[in-house]
Coordinates of N, CA, C and O in Angstrom, one line a residue:
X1 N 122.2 54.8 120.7 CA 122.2 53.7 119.8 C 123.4 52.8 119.9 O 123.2 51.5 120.0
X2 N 124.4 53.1 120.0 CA 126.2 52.6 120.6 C 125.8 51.7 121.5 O 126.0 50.5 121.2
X3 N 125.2 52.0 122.9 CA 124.9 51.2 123.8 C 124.0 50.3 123.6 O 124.3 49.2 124.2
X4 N 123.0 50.4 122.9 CA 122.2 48.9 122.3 C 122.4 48.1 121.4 O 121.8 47.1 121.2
X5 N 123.5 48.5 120.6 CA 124.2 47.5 119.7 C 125.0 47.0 120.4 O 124.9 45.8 120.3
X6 N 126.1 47.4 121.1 CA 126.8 46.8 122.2 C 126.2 45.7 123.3 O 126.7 44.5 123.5
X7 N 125.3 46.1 123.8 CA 124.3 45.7 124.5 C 123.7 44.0 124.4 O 123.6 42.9 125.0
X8 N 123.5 44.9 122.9 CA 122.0 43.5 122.3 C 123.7 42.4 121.6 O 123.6 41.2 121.7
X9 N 124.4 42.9 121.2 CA 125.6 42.0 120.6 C 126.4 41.2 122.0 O 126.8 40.0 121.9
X10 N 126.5 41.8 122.8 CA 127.2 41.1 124.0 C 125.8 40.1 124.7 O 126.1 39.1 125.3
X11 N 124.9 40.4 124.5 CA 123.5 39.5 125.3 C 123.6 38.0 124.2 O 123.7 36.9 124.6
X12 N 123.7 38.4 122.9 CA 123.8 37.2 121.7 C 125.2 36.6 122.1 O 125.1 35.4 122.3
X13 N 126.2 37.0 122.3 CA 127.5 36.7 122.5 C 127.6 36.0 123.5 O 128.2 35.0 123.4
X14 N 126.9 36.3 125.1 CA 126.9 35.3 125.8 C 125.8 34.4 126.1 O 125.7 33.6 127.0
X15 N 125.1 34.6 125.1 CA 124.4 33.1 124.7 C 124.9 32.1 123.9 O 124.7 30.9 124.1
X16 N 125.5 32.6 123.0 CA 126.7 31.7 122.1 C 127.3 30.9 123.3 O 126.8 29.9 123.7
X17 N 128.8 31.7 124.0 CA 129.2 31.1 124.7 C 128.7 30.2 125.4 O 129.2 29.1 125.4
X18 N 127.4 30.4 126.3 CA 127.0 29.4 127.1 C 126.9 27.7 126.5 O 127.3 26.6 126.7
X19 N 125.9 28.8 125.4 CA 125.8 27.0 124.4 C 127.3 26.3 123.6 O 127.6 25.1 123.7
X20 N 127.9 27.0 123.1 CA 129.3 26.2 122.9 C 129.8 25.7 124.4 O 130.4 24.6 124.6
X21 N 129.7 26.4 125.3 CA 130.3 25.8 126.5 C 129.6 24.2 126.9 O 130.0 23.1 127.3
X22 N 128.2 24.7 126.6 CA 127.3 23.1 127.0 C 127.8 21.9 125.8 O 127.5 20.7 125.9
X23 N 128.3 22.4 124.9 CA 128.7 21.4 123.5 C 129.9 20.5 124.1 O 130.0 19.3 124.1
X24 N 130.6 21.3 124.5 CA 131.6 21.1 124.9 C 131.9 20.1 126.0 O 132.9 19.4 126.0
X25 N 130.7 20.3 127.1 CA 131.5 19.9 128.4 C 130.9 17.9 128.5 O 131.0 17.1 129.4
X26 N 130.2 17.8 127.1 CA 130.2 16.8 126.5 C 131.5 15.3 126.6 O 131.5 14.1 126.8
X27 N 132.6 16.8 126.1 CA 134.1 16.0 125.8 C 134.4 15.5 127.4 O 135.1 14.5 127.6
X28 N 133.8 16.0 128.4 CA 134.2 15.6 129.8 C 135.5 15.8 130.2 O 136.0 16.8 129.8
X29 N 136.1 14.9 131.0 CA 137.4 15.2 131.5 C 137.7 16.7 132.1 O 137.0 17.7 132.3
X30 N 139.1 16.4 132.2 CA 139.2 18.1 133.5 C 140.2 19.0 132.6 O 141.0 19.7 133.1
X31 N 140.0 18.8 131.2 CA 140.7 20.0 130.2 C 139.2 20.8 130.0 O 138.1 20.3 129.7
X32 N 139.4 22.2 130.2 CA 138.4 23.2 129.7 C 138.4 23.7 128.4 O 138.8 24.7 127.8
X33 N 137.8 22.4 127.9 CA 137.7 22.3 126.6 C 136.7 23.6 125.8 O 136.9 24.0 124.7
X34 N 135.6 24.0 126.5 CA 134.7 24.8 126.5 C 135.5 26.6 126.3 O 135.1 27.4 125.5
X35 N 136.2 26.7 126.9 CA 136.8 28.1 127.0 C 137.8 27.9 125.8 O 137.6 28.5 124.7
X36 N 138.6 27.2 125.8 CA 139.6 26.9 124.8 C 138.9 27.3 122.9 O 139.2 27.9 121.8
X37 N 137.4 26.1 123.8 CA 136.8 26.7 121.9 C 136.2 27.7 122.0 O 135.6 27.7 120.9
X38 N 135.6 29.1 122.9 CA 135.7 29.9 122.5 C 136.4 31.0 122.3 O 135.8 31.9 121.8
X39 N 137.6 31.2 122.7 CA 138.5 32.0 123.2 C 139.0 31.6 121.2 O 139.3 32.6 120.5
X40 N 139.0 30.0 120.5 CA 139.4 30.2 119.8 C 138.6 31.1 118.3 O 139.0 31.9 117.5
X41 N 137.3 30.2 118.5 CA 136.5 31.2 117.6 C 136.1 32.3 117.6 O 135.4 32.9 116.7
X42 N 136.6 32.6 119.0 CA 136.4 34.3 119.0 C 137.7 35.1 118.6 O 137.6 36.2 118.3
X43 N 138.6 34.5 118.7 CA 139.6 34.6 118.0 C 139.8 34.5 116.1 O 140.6 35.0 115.3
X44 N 138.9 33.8 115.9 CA 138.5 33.8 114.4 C 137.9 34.3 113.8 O 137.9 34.3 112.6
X45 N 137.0 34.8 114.6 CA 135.7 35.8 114.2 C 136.5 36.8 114.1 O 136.9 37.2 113.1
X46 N 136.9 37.4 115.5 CA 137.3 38.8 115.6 C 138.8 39.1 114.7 O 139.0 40.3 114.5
X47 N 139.6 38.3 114.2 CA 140.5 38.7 113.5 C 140.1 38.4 111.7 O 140.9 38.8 110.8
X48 N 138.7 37.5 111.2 CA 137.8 37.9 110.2 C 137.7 39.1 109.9 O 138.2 39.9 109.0
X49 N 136.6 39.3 111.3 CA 136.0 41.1 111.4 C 136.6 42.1 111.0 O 136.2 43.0 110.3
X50 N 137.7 41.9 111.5 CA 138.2 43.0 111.8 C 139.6 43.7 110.5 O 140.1 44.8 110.3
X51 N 139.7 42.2 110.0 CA 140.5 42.4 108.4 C 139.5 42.4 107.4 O 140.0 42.3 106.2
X52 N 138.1 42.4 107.3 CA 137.3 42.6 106.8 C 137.0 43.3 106.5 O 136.7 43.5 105.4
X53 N 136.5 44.6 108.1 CA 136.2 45.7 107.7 C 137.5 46.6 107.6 O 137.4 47.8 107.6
X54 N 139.1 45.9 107.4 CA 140.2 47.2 107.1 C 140.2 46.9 105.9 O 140.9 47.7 105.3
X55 N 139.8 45.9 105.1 CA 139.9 46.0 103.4 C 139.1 46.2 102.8 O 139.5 46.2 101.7
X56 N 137.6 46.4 103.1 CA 136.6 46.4 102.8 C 135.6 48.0 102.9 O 136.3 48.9 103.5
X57 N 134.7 48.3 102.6 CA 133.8 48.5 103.4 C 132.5 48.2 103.4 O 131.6 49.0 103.4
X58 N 132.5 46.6 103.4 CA 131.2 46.2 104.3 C 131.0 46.2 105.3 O 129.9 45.7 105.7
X59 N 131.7 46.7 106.2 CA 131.4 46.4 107.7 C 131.3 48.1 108.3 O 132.4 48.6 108.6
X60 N 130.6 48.4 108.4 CA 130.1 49.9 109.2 C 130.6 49.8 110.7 O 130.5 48.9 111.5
X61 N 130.9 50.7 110.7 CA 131.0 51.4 112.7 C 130.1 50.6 113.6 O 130.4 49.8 114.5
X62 N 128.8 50.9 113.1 CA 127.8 50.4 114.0 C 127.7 48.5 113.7 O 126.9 48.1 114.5
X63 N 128.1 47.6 113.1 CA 128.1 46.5 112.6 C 129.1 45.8 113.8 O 129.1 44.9 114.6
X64 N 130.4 47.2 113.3 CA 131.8 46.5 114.2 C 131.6 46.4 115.7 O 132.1 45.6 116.5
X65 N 130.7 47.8 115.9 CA 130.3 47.4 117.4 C 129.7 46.5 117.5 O 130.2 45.7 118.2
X66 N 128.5 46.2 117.1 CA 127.6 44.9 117.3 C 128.4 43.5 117.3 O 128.2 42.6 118.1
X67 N 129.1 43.5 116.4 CA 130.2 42.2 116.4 C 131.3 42.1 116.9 O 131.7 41.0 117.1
X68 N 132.2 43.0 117.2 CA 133.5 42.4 117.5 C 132.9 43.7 119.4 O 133.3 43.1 120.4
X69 N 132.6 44.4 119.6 CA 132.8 44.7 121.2 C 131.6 44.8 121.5 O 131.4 45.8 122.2
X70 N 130.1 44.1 121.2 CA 129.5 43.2 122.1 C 129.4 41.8 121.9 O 129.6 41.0 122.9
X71 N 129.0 41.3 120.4 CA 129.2 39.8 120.4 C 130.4 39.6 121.0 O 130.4 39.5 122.3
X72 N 131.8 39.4 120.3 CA 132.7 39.0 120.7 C 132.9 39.2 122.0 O 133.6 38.4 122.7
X73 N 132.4 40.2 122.4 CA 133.5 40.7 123.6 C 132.6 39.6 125.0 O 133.1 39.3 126.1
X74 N 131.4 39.2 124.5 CA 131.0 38.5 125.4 C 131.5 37.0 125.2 O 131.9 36.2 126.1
X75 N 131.5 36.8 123.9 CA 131.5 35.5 123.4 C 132.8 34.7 124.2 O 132.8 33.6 124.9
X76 N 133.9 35.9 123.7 CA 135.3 35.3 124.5 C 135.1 34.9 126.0 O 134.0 35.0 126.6
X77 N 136.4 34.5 126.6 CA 136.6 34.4 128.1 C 137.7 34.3 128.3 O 138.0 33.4 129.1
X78 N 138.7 35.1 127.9 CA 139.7 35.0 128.2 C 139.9 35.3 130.1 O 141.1 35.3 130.5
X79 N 138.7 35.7 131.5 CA 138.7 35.8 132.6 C 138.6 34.7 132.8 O 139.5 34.4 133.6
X80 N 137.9 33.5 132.2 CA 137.1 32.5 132.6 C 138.9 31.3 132.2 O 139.3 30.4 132.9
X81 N 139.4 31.6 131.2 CA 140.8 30.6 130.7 C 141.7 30.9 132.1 O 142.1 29.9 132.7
X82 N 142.2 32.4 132.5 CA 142.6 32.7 133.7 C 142.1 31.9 134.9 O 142.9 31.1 135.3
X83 N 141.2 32.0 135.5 CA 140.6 31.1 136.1 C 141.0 29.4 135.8 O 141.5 28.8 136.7
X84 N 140.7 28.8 134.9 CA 140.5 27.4 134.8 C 142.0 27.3 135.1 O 142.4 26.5 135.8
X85 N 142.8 28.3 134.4 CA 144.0 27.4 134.2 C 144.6 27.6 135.7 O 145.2 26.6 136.1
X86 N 144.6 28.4 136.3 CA 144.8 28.7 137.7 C 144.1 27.7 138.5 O 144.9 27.0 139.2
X87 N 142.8 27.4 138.5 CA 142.7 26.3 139.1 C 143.2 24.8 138.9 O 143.2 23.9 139.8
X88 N 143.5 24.6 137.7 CA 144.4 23.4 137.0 C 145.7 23.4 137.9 O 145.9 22.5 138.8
X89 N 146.4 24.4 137.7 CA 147.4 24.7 139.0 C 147.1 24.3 140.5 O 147.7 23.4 141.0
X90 N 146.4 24.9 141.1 CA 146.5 24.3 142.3 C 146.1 23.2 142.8 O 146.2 22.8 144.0
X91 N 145.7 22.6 142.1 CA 145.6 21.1 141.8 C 146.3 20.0 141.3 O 146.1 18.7 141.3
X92 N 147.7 20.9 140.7 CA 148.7 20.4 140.2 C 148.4 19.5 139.4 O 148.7 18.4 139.5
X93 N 147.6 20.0 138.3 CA 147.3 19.4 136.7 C 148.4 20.2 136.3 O 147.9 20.8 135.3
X94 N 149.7 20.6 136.4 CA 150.7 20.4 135.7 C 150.5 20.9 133.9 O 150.6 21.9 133.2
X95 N 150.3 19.4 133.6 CA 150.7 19.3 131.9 C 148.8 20.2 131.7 O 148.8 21.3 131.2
X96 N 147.8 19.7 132.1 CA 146.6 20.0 131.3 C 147.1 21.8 131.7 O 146.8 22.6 130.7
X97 N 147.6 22.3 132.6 CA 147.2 24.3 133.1 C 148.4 24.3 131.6 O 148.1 25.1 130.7
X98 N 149.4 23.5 131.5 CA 150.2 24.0 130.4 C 149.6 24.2 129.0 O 149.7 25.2 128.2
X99 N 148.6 22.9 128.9 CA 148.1 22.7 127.8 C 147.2 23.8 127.3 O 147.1 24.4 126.2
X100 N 146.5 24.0 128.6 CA 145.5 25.2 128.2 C 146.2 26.6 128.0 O 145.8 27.5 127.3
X101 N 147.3 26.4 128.7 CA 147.7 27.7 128.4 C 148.5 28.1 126.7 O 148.5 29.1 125.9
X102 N 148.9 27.0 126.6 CA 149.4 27.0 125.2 C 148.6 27.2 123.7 O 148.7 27.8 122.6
X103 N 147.6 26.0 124.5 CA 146.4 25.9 123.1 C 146.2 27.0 123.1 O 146.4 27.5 122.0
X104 N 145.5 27.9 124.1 CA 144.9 29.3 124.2 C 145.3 30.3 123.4 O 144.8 30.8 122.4
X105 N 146.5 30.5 124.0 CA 147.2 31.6 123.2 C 148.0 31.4 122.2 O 148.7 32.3 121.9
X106 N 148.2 30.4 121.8 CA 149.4 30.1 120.8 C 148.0 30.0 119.4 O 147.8 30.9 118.6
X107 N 147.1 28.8 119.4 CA 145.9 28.6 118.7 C 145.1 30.2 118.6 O 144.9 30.6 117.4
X108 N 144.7 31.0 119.7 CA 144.1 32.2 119.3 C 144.4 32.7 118.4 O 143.6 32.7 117.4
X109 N 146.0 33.4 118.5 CA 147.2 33.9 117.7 C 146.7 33.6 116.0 O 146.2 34.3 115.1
X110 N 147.0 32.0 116.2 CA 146.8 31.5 114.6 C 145.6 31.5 114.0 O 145.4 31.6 112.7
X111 N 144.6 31.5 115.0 CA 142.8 32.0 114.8 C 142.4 33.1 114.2 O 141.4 33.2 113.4
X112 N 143.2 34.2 114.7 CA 143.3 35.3 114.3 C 144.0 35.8 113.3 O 143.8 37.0 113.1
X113 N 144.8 35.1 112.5 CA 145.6 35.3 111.3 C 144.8 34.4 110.4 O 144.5 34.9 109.3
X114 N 144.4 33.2 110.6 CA 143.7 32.3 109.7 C 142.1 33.3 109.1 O 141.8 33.4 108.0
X115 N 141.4 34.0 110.6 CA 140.5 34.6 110.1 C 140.5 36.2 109.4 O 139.5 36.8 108.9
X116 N 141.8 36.5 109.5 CA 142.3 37.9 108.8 C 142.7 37.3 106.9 O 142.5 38.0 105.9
X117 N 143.2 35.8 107.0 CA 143.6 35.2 105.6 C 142.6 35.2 104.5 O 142.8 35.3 103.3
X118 N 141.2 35.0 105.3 CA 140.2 34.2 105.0 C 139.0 35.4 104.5 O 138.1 35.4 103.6
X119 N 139.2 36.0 105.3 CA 138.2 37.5 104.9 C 138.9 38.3 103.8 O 138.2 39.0 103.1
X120 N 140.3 38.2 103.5 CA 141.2 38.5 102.3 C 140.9 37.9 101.3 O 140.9 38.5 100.1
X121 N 140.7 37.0 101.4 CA 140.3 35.8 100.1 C 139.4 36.1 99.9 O 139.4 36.3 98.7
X122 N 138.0 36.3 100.6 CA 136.6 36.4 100.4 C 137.1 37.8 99.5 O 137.1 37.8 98.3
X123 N 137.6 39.0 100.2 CA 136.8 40.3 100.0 C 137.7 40.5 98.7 O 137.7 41.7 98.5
X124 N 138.5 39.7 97.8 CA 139.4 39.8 96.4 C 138.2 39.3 95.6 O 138.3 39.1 94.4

């Protein structure tokens, strides 16, 4: 049962991704705008989740797997941010490999405290 919740949550998770990536590549230009927003909402999800189910208990075992290590875990990309920004580099985009690197993990960070704030407030 572990492995089809996992399973079926990571299959949903990288259909999210794809489609926020197609939303995205809208904005055009050579910033990977697409990874950035999911890396960050999965950052907001999973730091929701995950202070949700430590104050709570609405969130079951089997829930947490389905959402935070198959959705999420597909949803993110943090291989895919490695990649872009690496190739930003040898191309010597410079400021955009900084940019992404910064937005990424500095915005994650705060994604993940905003969505731990925010499941606190709900679950009071």
């Amino acid at each position: 049962m572990k492995w089809l919740l996992v399973g079926l949550g990571g299959f949903l998770g990288a259909l999210a991704r794809y489609t926020v990536s197609g939303w995205c590549l809208r904005l055009g230009g050579a910033f990977p705008w697409g990874t950035l927003a999911v890396n960050l909402l999965g950052s907001l999800g999973l730091g929701f989740l995950m202070a949700l189910a430590e104050e709570t208990l609405l969130i079951s075992p089997e829930v947490r797997l389905f959402l935070a290590v198959g959705f999420l875990g597909a949803f993110t990309t943090f291989s895919t941010f490695a990649y872009e920004t690496e190739r930003l580099l040898s191309e010597a985009e410079w400021i955009l490999a900084a940019a992404n690197v910064a937005g990424s993990l500095f915005l994650a960070i705060m994604g993940v405290k905003a969505g731990a704030l925010l499941a606190r407030v709900i679950a009071k």
